[in-house]
Amino acid sequence: DRLLRCASDQCRDDKDVVLAAVRVSGFNLQHASRSLRGDNDIIMEAVKKDCAAFQFALPGDPKHDLLNDRNFVLTYVLKPLSFGRTTFLRCIYHYHNDREVVLKALCCVMWGPGWAHVPKIFQNDYDFVKEAVSKNPMIYPYLPSELQSNFDIALGACLEGSTALVYASSLNRTNRVRSALENCPRLLSD
C-alpha cells in the first residue's frame, strides 16, 4: 500500500497509475485522489484485490455508487474475516432492512460489539438471532440475558465455538445453558 503514499498529486489522480497500484494492493485506494476514490472501476479493482479496501472508497454518483449494488456488496465486500468495522458499519446502515446483507456482514466481521449496530427489527427476530449466533458466536455475550439463557441460542453458539460462552456470565451458564454445554462435550474439556 506504499505505491501511492509518496506519489505526486498528479500520479494520485491518474486513473491508469491508480488502477495499476490497486491491482498490486487494494489498500493503495486510500492514497488515490478524492475523485478516483469514488470511481467505480478503481473501487472494483481495489476490492477484488483486498475486500477491506472498500473502507477507503468514497461515495460516487448515487445512481452508480457500488455501495448501492447489493450483488457487488454480497459478492466482493462481505467476505469472512476480511474487512473492518468501517465497512461493516457502512453495510449495516446502508442495508438496514436487508436481512441477508445484515446477517452476512455480522457474520463476516466476527466483532461481538457489532451486535449493538444491528437494527432492532433483527435483534428482536428469534430466527435471525439464532442463525447469527450460530455463525458468529462472538455476539453471544452482547445478547440480552433472556436470549443468552435460551437453550437453542446457547447451543448454536456452543456448536460454532467455545469462545463466546467463555464470556457469558456465570448466571447464564446455569440451568438450560448448562444443558447446552453438556451437548458439547468438547467444550467441557477446554
Coordinates of N, CA and C in Angstrom, one line a residue:
D1 N 0.8 -1.2 0.0 CA 0.0 0.0 0.0 C 0.9 1.3 0.0
R2 N 2.1 1.1 -0.3 CA 3.0 2.3 -0.3 C 3.2 2.9 -1.7
L3 N 2.7 2.3 -2.7 CA 3.0 2.8 -4.1 C 2.5 4.2 -4.3
L4 N 1.4 4.6 -3.7 CA 0.8 5.9 -3.9 C 1.1 6.9 -2.8
R5 N 1.5 6.3 -1.6 CA 1.6 7.1 -0.4 C 2.5 8.4 -0.7
C6 N 3.6 8.2 -1.3 CA 4.6 9.3 -1.6 C 4.5 9.8 -3.0
A7 N 3.5 9.4 -3.8 CA 3.4 9.8 -5.1 C 2.9 11.2 -5.2
S8 N 3.2 11.9 -6.3 CA 2.7 13.2 -6.6 C 1.2 13.2 -6.7
D9 N 0.6 14.4 -6.5 CA -0.8 14.6 -6.7 C -1.3 14.2 -8.1
Q10 N -0.4 14.5 -9.1 CA -0.7 14.1 -10.5 C -0.8 12.6 -10.6
C11 N 0.1 11.9 -10.0 CA 0.0 10.4 -10.1 C -1.2 9.9 -9.4
R12 N -1.5 10.5 -8.2 CA -2.7 10.0 -7.4 C -4.0 10.3 -8.2
D13 N -3.9 11.1 -9.1 CA -5.1 11.5 -9.9 C -5.1 10.9 -11.3
D14 N -4.2 10.1 -11.6 CA -4.0 9.4 -12.9 C -4.7 8.0 -12.8
K15 N -5.8 7.9 -13.5 CA -6.5 6.6 -13.4 C -5.7 5.4 -13.7
D16 N -4.9 5.4 -14.7 CA -4.1 4.3 -15.1 C -3.1 3.9 -14.0
V17 N -2.4 5.0 -13.4 CA -1.5 4.7 -12.4 C -2.2 4.1 -11.1
V18 N -3.3 4.7 -10.8 CA -4.0 4.2 -9.6 C -4.6 2.8 -9.8
L19 N -5.1 2.5 -11.0 CA -5.5 1.1 -11.3 C -4.4 0.1 -11.2
A20 N -3.2 0.5 -11.7 CA -2.0 -0.4 -11.5 C -1.7 -0.6 -10.0
A21 N -1.8 0.5 -9.3 CA -1.4 0.4 -7.8 C -2.4 -0.4 -7.1
V22 N -3.7 -0.3 -7.3 CA -4.7 -1.1 -6.6 C -4.7 -2.5 -7.0
R23 N -4.2 -2.8 -8.2 CA -4.1 -4.2 -8.6 C -2.9 -4.9 -7.8
V24 N -2.0 -4.1 -7.4 CA -0.9 -4.7 -6.5 C -1.4 -4.9 -5.1
S25 N -2.1 -3.8 -4.6 CA -2.6 -3.9 -3.2 C -3.9 -3.0 -3.2
G26 N -5.0 -3.5 -2.9 CA -6.2 -2.7 -2.8 C -6.1 -1.6 -1.9
F27 N -5.3 -1.7 -0.9 CA -5.1 -0.7 0.1 C -4.5 0.6 -0.4
N28 N -4.0 0.6 -1.6 CA -3.5 1.8 -2.3 C -4.6 2.8 -2.6
L29 N -5.8 2.3 -2.5 CA -7.0 3.1 -2.7 C -7.0 4.3 -1.8
Q30 N -6.6 4.1 -0.6 CA -6.6 5.1 0.4 C -5.7 6.3 0.0
H31 N -4.8 6.2 -0.8 CA -3.9 7.2 -1.2 C -4.2 7.8 -2.6
A32 N -5.3 7.3 -3.2 CA -5.7 7.9 -4.5 C -6.4 9.2 -4.3
S33 N -6.5 10.0 -5.4 CA -7.2 11.3 -5.3 C -8.6 11.1 -4.8
R34 N -9.2 12.1 -4.3 CA -10.6 12.0 -3.9 C -11.5 11.6 -5.0
S35 N -11.3 12.1 -6.2 CA -12.2 11.8 -7.3 C -12.1 10.3 -7.7
L36 N -10.8 9.8 -7.6 CA -10.6 8.4 -8.0 C -11.1 7.4 -6.9
R37 N -11.1 7.9 -5.7 CA -11.7 7.0 -4.6 C -13.2 6.8 -4.8
G38 N -13.8 7.6 -5.6 CA -15.2 7.4 -5.9 C -15.5 6.8 -7.3
D39 N -14.4 6.4 -8.0 CA -14.5 5.9 -9.3 C -14.8 4.4 -9.2
N40 N -15.9 3.9 -9.8 CA -16.3 2.5 -9.7 C -15.2 1.5 -10.2
D41 N -14.6 1.9 -11.3 CA -13.6 1.0 -11.9 C -12.4 0.8 -10.9
I42 N -12.0 1.9 -10.3 CA -10.9 1.8 -9.3 C -11.3 1.0 -8.1
I43 N -12.5 1.3 -7.5 CA -13.0 0.7 -6.3 C -13.2 -0.8 -6.6
M44 N -13.7 -1.2 -7.8 CA -13.9 -2.6 -8.1 C -12.6 -3.3 -8.1
E45 N -11.6 -2.8 -8.7 CA -10.3 -3.5 -8.8 C -9.7 -3.6 -7.4
A46 N -9.8 -2.5 -6.6 CA -9.2 -2.5 -5.2 C -9.9 -3.5 -4.4
V47 N -11.2 -3.6 -4.4 CA -11.9 -4.5 -3.6 C -11.7 -6.0 -4.1
K48 N -11.6 -6.2 -5.3 CA -11.3 -7.6 -5.8 C -10.0 -8.0 -5.3
K49 N -9.0 -7.1 -5.1 CA -7.7 -7.5 -4.6 C -7.7 -7.7 -3.1
D50 N -8.4 -6.7 -2.4 CA -8.5 -6.7 -0.9 C -9.8 -6.1 -0.6
C51 N -10.7 -7.0 -0.2 CA -12.1 -6.5 0.1 C -12.2 -5.4 1.2
A52 N -11.2 -5.5 2.1 CA -11.2 -4.5 3.2 C -10.9 -3.1 2.6
A53 N -10.4 -3.0 1.4 CA -10.1 -1.7 0.8 C -11.4 -0.9 0.6
F54 N -12.5 -1.5 0.7 CA -13.8 -0.8 0.5 C -14.0 0.3 1.5
Q55 N -13.4 0.2 2.6 CA -13.5 1.3 3.6 C -12.9 2.6 3.2
F56 N -12.0 2.6 2.1 CA -11.4 3.8 1.6 C -12.2 4.4 0.4
A57 N -13.2 3.7 0.0 CA -14.0 4.1 -1.2 C -14.9 5.3 -0.7
L58 N -15.0 6.3 -1.6 CA -15.8 7.4 -1.3 C -17.1 7.3 -2.2
P59 N -18.2 7.7 -1.7 CA -19.4 7.6 -2.5 C -19.2 8.4 -3.8
G60 N -19.7 7.8 -4.9 CA -19.6 8.4 -6.2 C -21.0 8.9 -6.5
D61 N -21.4 8.9 -7.7 CA -22.7 9.3 -8.2 C -23.7 8.3 -7.6
P62 N -24.7 8.8 -6.8 CA -25.6 7.8 -6.1 C -26.2 6.8 -7.0
K63 N -26.4 7.1 -8.3 CA -27.0 6.1 -9.2 C -26.0 5.0 -9.5
H64 N -24.7 5.3 -9.4 CA -23.7 4.3 -9.8 C -22.8 3.9 -8.6
D65 N -23.1 4.3 -7.4 CA -22.3 4.0 -6.3 C -22.3 2.5 -6.0
L66 N -21.2 1.9 -5.9 CA -21.1 0.5 -5.7 C -21.7 0.0 -4.4
L67 N -21.8 0.9 -3.4 CA -22.5 0.6 -2.1 C -23.9 0.3 -2.4
N68 N -24.5 0.9 -3.4 CA -25.9 0.6 -3.8 C -26.1 -0.7 -4.6
D69 N -25.0 -1.3 -5.0 CA -25.0 -2.5 -5.8 C -25.0 -3.7 -4.8
R70 N -26.1 -4.2 -4.4 CA -26.3 -5.3 -3.5 C -25.5 -6.5 -3.9
N71 N -25.5 -6.9 -5.1 CA -24.8 -8.0 -5.6 C -23.3 -7.8 -5.4
F72 N -22.8 -6.7 -5.7 CA -21.3 -6.3 -5.5 C -21.0 -6.5 -4.0
V73 N -21.8 -5.9 -3.2 CA -21.5 -5.9 -1.7 C -21.5 -7.4 -1.2
L74 N -22.5 -8.2 -1.6 CA -22.6 -9.6 -1.2 C -21.4 -10.4 -1.8
T75 N -21.0 -10.1 -3.0 CA -20.0 -11.0 -3.7 C -18.6 -10.6 -3.3
Y76 N -18.3 -9.3 -3.3 CA -16.9 -8.9 -3.2 C -16.6 -8.2 -1.9
V77 N -17.5 -7.6 -1.2 CA -17.2 -6.9 0.0 C -17.3 -7.7 1.2
L78 N -18.4 -8.4 1.3 CA -18.7 -9.2 2.6 C -18.1 -10.6 2.5
K79 N -16.8 -10.7 2.8 CA -16.1 -12.0 2.8 C -15.6 -12.2 4.3
P80 N -15.7 -13.5 4.7 CA -15.4 -13.8 6.1 C -14.0 -13.3 6.6
L81 N -14.0 -12.6 7.7 CA -12.8 -12.1 8.4 C -11.9 -11.3 7.5
S82 N -12.5 -10.6 6.5 CA -11.7 -9.9 5.5 C -11.9 -8.4 5.5
F83 N -12.7 -7.9 6.3 CA -12.9 -6.4 6.3 C -13.1 -5.9 7.7
G84 N -13.0 -4.6 7.8 CA -13.0 -4.0 9.1 C -14.3 -3.4 9.5
R85 N -14.3 -2.8 10.7 CA -15.5 -2.3 11.3 C -16.2 -1.2 10.5
T86 N -15.3 -0.4 9.8 CA -15.9 0.7 9.0 C -16.7 0.2 7.9
T87 N -16.3 -0.8 7.2 CA -17.1 -1.5 6.1 C -18.3 -2.1 6.7
F88 N -18.2 -2.8 7.8 CA -19.3 -3.4 8.5 C -20.4 -2.4 8.7
L89 N -20.0 -1.2 9.3 CA -21.0 -0.2 9.7 C -21.6 0.4 8.4
R90 N -20.8 0.6 7.4 CA -21.4 1.2 6.1 C -22.4 0.2 5.6
C91 N -22.2 -1.1 5.6 CA -23.1 -2.0 5.1 C -24.4 -2.1 5.9
I92 N -24.2 -2.2 7.3 CA -25.3 -2.3 8.2 C -26.2 -1.1 8.0
Y93 N -25.7 0.1 8.0 CA -26.5 1.3 7.9 C -27.1 1.5 6.5
H94 N -26.4 1.1 5.5 CA -27.0 1.2 4.2 C -28.1 0.2 3.9
Y95 N -27.9 -1.0 4.4 CA -28.8 -2.1 4.1 C -29.6 -2.5 5.4
H96 N -29.9 -1.5 6.2 CA -30.5 -1.8 7.5 C -31.8 -2.6 7.4
N97 N -32.5 -2.7 6.3 CA -33.7 -3.5 6.2 C -33.5 -4.8 5.5
D98 N -32.3 -5.1 5.1 CA -32.0 -6.3 4.2 C -31.4 -7.4 5.1
R99 N -32.2 -8.3 5.5 CA -31.8 -9.4 6.4 C -30.5 -10.1 5.9
E100 N -30.4 -10.4 4.7 CA -29.3 -11.2 4.1 C -28.0 -10.4 4.3
V101 N -28.0 -9.2 3.9 CA -26.8 -8.3 4.0 C -26.4 -8.1 5.4
V102 N -27.4 -7.8 6.3 CA -27.1 -7.6 7.7 C -26.5 -8.8 8.3
L103 N -27.1 -10.0 8.1 CA -26.6 -11.2 8.6 C -25.2 -11.6 8.1
K104 N -25.0 -11.4 6.8 CA -23.7 -11.7 6.3 C -22.6 -10.8 6.8
A105 N -22.9 -9.5 6.9 CA -22.0 -8.5 7.5 C -21.6 -8.9 8.9
L106 N -22.6 -9.2 9.7 CA -22.4 -9.5 11.1 C -21.6 -10.8 11.3
C107 N -21.8 -11.7 10.4 CA -21.1 -13.0 10.5 C -19.7 -12.9 9.9
C108 N -19.5 -12.0 9.0 CA -18.1 -11.9 8.4 C -17.2 -11.1 9.3
V109 N -17.7 -10.1 10.0 CA -16.8 -9.2 10.8 C -16.3 -9.9 12.1
M110 N -17.0 -10.8 12.6 CA -16.6 -11.5 13.9 C -16.2 -10.5 15.0
W111 N -17.0 -9.5 15.1 CA -16.8 -8.5 16.1 C -18.1 -8.4 17.0
G112 N -18.0 -9.0 18.2 CA -19.1 -9.1 19.1 C -19.9 -7.8 19.3
P113 N -19.2 -6.6 19.6 CA -19.9 -5.4 19.8 C -20.7 -4.9 18.6
G114 N -20.4 -5.5 17.5 CA -21.2 -5.1 16.3 C -22.7 -5.4 16.5
W115 N -23.0 -6.2 17.4 CA -24.4 -6.6 17.6 C -25.2 -5.3 18.0
A116 N -24.6 -4.4 18.6 CA -25.3 -3.1 19.0 C -25.7 -2.3 17.8
H117 N -25.1 -2.5 16.7 CA -25.4 -1.8 15.5 C -26.5 -2.5 14.6
V118 N -26.8 -3.7 14.9 CA -27.8 -4.4 14.2 C -29.2 -3.8 14.4
P119 N -29.9 -3.5 13.4 CA -31.3 -2.9 13.6 C -32.1 -3.8 14.5
K120 N -32.9 -3.0 15.3 CA -33.8 -3.7 16.3 C -34.7 -4.7 15.7
I121 N -35.2 -4.5 14.5 CA -36.1 -5.5 13.9 C -35.4 -6.8 13.8
F122 N -34.1 -6.9 13.6 CA -33.4 -8.2 13.6 C -33.0 -8.6 14.9
Q123 N -32.6 -7.7 15.8 CA -32.3 -8.1 17.2 C -33.5 -8.8 17.9
N124 N -34.7 -8.4 17.5 CA -35.9 -9.0 18.1 C -36.4 -10.2 17.3
D125 N -35.8 -10.6 16.3 CA -36.2 -11.7 15.4 C -35.5 -13.0 15.9
Y126 N -36.2 -13.9 16.6 CA -35.6 -15.0 17.2 C -34.8 -15.9 16.2
D127 N -35.3 -16.1 15.0 CA -34.7 -16.9 14.0 C -33.4 -16.2 13.5
F128 N -33.4 -14.9 13.4 CA -32.2 -14.1 13.0 C -31.2 -14.3 14.0
V129 N -31.5 -14.1 15.3 CA -30.6 -14.2 16.4 C -30.0 -15.6 16.4
K130 N -30.8 -16.6 16.3 CA -30.3 -18.0 16.4 C -29.3 -18.3 15.3
E131 N -29.6 -17.8 14.1 CA -28.7 -18.0 12.9 C -27.4 -17.2 13.1
A132 N -27.6 -16.0 13.5 CA -26.4 -15.1 13.7 C -25.5 -15.7 14.7
V133 N -26.0 -16.1 15.8 CA -25.1 -16.7 16.9 C -24.4 -18.0 16.4
S134 N -25.1 -18.7 15.6 CA -24.5 -20.0 15.1 C -23.4 -19.7 14.2
K135 N -23.4 -18.5 13.5 CA -22.4 -18.2 12.5 C -21.3 -17.3 13.1
N136 N -21.7 -16.5 14.2 CA -20.7 -15.6 14.8 C -21.0 -15.7 16.3
P137 N -20.4 -16.7 17.0 CA -20.6 -16.8 18.4 C -20.0 -15.6 19.2
M138 N -19.2 -14.8 18.6 CA -18.7 -13.6 19.3 C -19.8 -12.6 19.8
I139 N -21.0 -12.7 19.2 CA -22.0 -11.8 19.6 C -22.8 -12.3 20.8
Y140 N -22.6 -13.6 21.2 CA -23.4 -14.2 22.3 C -23.3 -13.3 23.5
P141 N -22.1 -12.9 24.0 CA -22.1 -12.1 25.2 C -22.8 -10.8 25.2
Y142 N -23.1 -10.3 24.0 CA -23.7 -9.0 23.8 C -25.2 -9.1 23.7
L143 N -25.7 -10.3 23.7 CA -27.2 -10.5 23.6 C -27.8 -10.2 25.0
P144 N -29.1 -9.8 25.0 CA -29.7 -9.6 26.3 C -29.8 -11.0 27.0
S145 N -29.8 -10.9 28.3 CA -29.7 -12.1 29.2 C -30.8 -13.1 28.8
E146 N -32.0 -12.7 28.4 CA -33.1 -13.6 28.1 C -32.7 -14.4 26.9
L147 N -32.0 -13.8 25.9 CA -31.5 -14.6 24.8 C -30.3 -15.5 25.1
Q148 N -29.5 -15.0 26.0 CA -28.3 -15.8 26.4 C -28.8 -17.1 27.1
S149 N -29.8 -17.0 27.8 CA -30.3 -18.1 28.6 C -31.2 -19.0 27.8
N150 N -31.4 -18.7 26.5 CA -32.2 -19.6 25.7 C -31.4 -20.8 25.2
F151 N -31.9 -22.0 25.4 CA -31.2 -23.2 25.1 C -30.7 -23.3 23.7
D152 N -31.6 -23.0 22.7 CA -31.2 -23.2 21.3 C -30.1 -22.1 20.9
I153 N -30.2 -20.9 21.4 CA -29.3 -19.9 21.1 C -27.9 -20.3 21.7
A154 N -27.9 -20.7 23.0 CA -26.7 -21.1 23.6 C -26.1 -22.3 22.9
L155 N -26.9 -23.2 22.5 CA -26.4 -24.4 21.8 C -25.8 -24.0 20.5
G156 N -26.4 -23.0 19.8 CA -25.9 -22.5 18.5 C -24.5 -21.9 18.7
A157 N -24.3 -21.1 19.7 CA -23.0 -20.6 20.0 C -22.0 -21.6 20.4
C158 N -22.5 -22.6 21.1 CA -21.7 -23.7 21.6 C -21.1 -24.5 20.4
L159 N -22.0 -24.8 19.5 CA -21.6 -25.7 18.3 C -20.6 -25.0 17.4
E160 N -20.7 -23.7 17.3 CA -19.8 -22.9 16.5 C -18.4 -22.8 17.1
G161 N -18.4 -22.6 18.4 CA -17.1 -22.4 19.0 C -17.3 -22.0 20.5
S162 N -16.3 -22.4 21.3 CA -16.4 -22.2 22.7 C -16.1 -20.7 23.2
T163 N -15.5 -20.0 22.3 CA -15.0 -18.6 22.8 C -16.1 -17.7 23.3
A164 N -17.3 -17.8 22.7 CA -18.4 -16.9 23.1 C -18.9 -17.3 24.5
L165 N -19.0 -18.6 24.8 CA -19.5 -19.0 26.1 C -18.6 -18.7 27.2
V166 N -17.3 -18.5 26.9 CA -16.3 -18.2 27.9 C -16.7 -16.8 28.6
Y167 N -17.3 -15.9 27.7 CA -17.6 -14.6 28.2 C -19.0 -14.5 28.8
A168 N -19.8 -15.5 28.7 CA -21.1 -15.5 29.2 C -21.0 -15.4 30.7
S169 N -22.0 -14.7 31.3 CA -21.9 -14.5 32.8 C -22.2 -15.9 33.5
S170 N -21.7 -16.1 34.7 CA -21.9 -17.3 35.4 C -23.4 -17.6 35.6
L171 N -24.2 -16.5 35.7 CA -25.6 -16.7 35.9 C -26.3 -17.4 34.7
N172 N -25.8 -17.0 33.6 CA -26.4 -17.6 32.3 C -25.8 -18.9 32.0
R173 N -24.8 -19.3 32.7 CA -24.2 -20.7 32.4 C -24.8 -21.7 33.3
T174 N -26.0 -21.4 33.8 CA -26.7 -22.4 34.7 C -27.9 -22.9 33.9
N175 N -28.5 -23.9 34.6 CA -29.8 -24.4 34.1 C -29.7 -24.9 32.6
R176 N -30.6 -24.2 31.8 CA -30.7 -24.7 30.4 C -29.4 -24.5 29.6
V177 N -28.7 -23.5 29.9 CA -27.4 -23.2 29.2 C -26.4 -24.3 29.5
R178 N -26.4 -24.8 30.8 CA -25.6 -25.9 31.2 C -25.9 -27.1 30.4
S179 N -27.2 -27.3 30.1 CA -27.7 -28.4 29.3 C -27.1 -28.3 27.9
A180 N -27.0 -27.1 27.4 CA -26.4 -26.9 26.0 C -25.0 -27.2 26.1
L181 N -24.3 -26.8 27.1 CA -22.9 -27.2 27.3 C -22.6 -28.7 27.3
E182 N -23.5 -29.4 28.0 CA -23.4 -30.8 28.1 C -23.6 -31.5 26.8
N183 N -24.3 -30.8 25.8 CA -24.4 -31.3 24.5 C -23.2 -31.1 23.6
C184 N -22.2 -30.4 24.2 CA -21.0 -30.1 23.5 C -19.8 -30.5 24.4
P185 N -19.6 -31.8 24.5 CA -18.6 -32.3 25.4 C -17.2 -31.7 25.1
R186 N -16.9 -31.4 23.9 CA -15.6 -30.8 23.6 C -15.3 -29.5 24.3
L187 N -16.4 -28.8 24.7 CA -16.3 -27.5 25.4 C -15.9 -27.8 26.8
L188 N -16.5 -28.8 27.4 CA -16.2 -29.1 28.8 C -14.8 -29.5 29.0
S189 N -14.1 -30.0 28.0 CA -12.7 -30.4 28.1 C -11.7 -29.2 27.8
D190 N -12.3 -28.1 27.3 CA -11.4 -26.9 27.0 C -10.8 -26.3 28.3

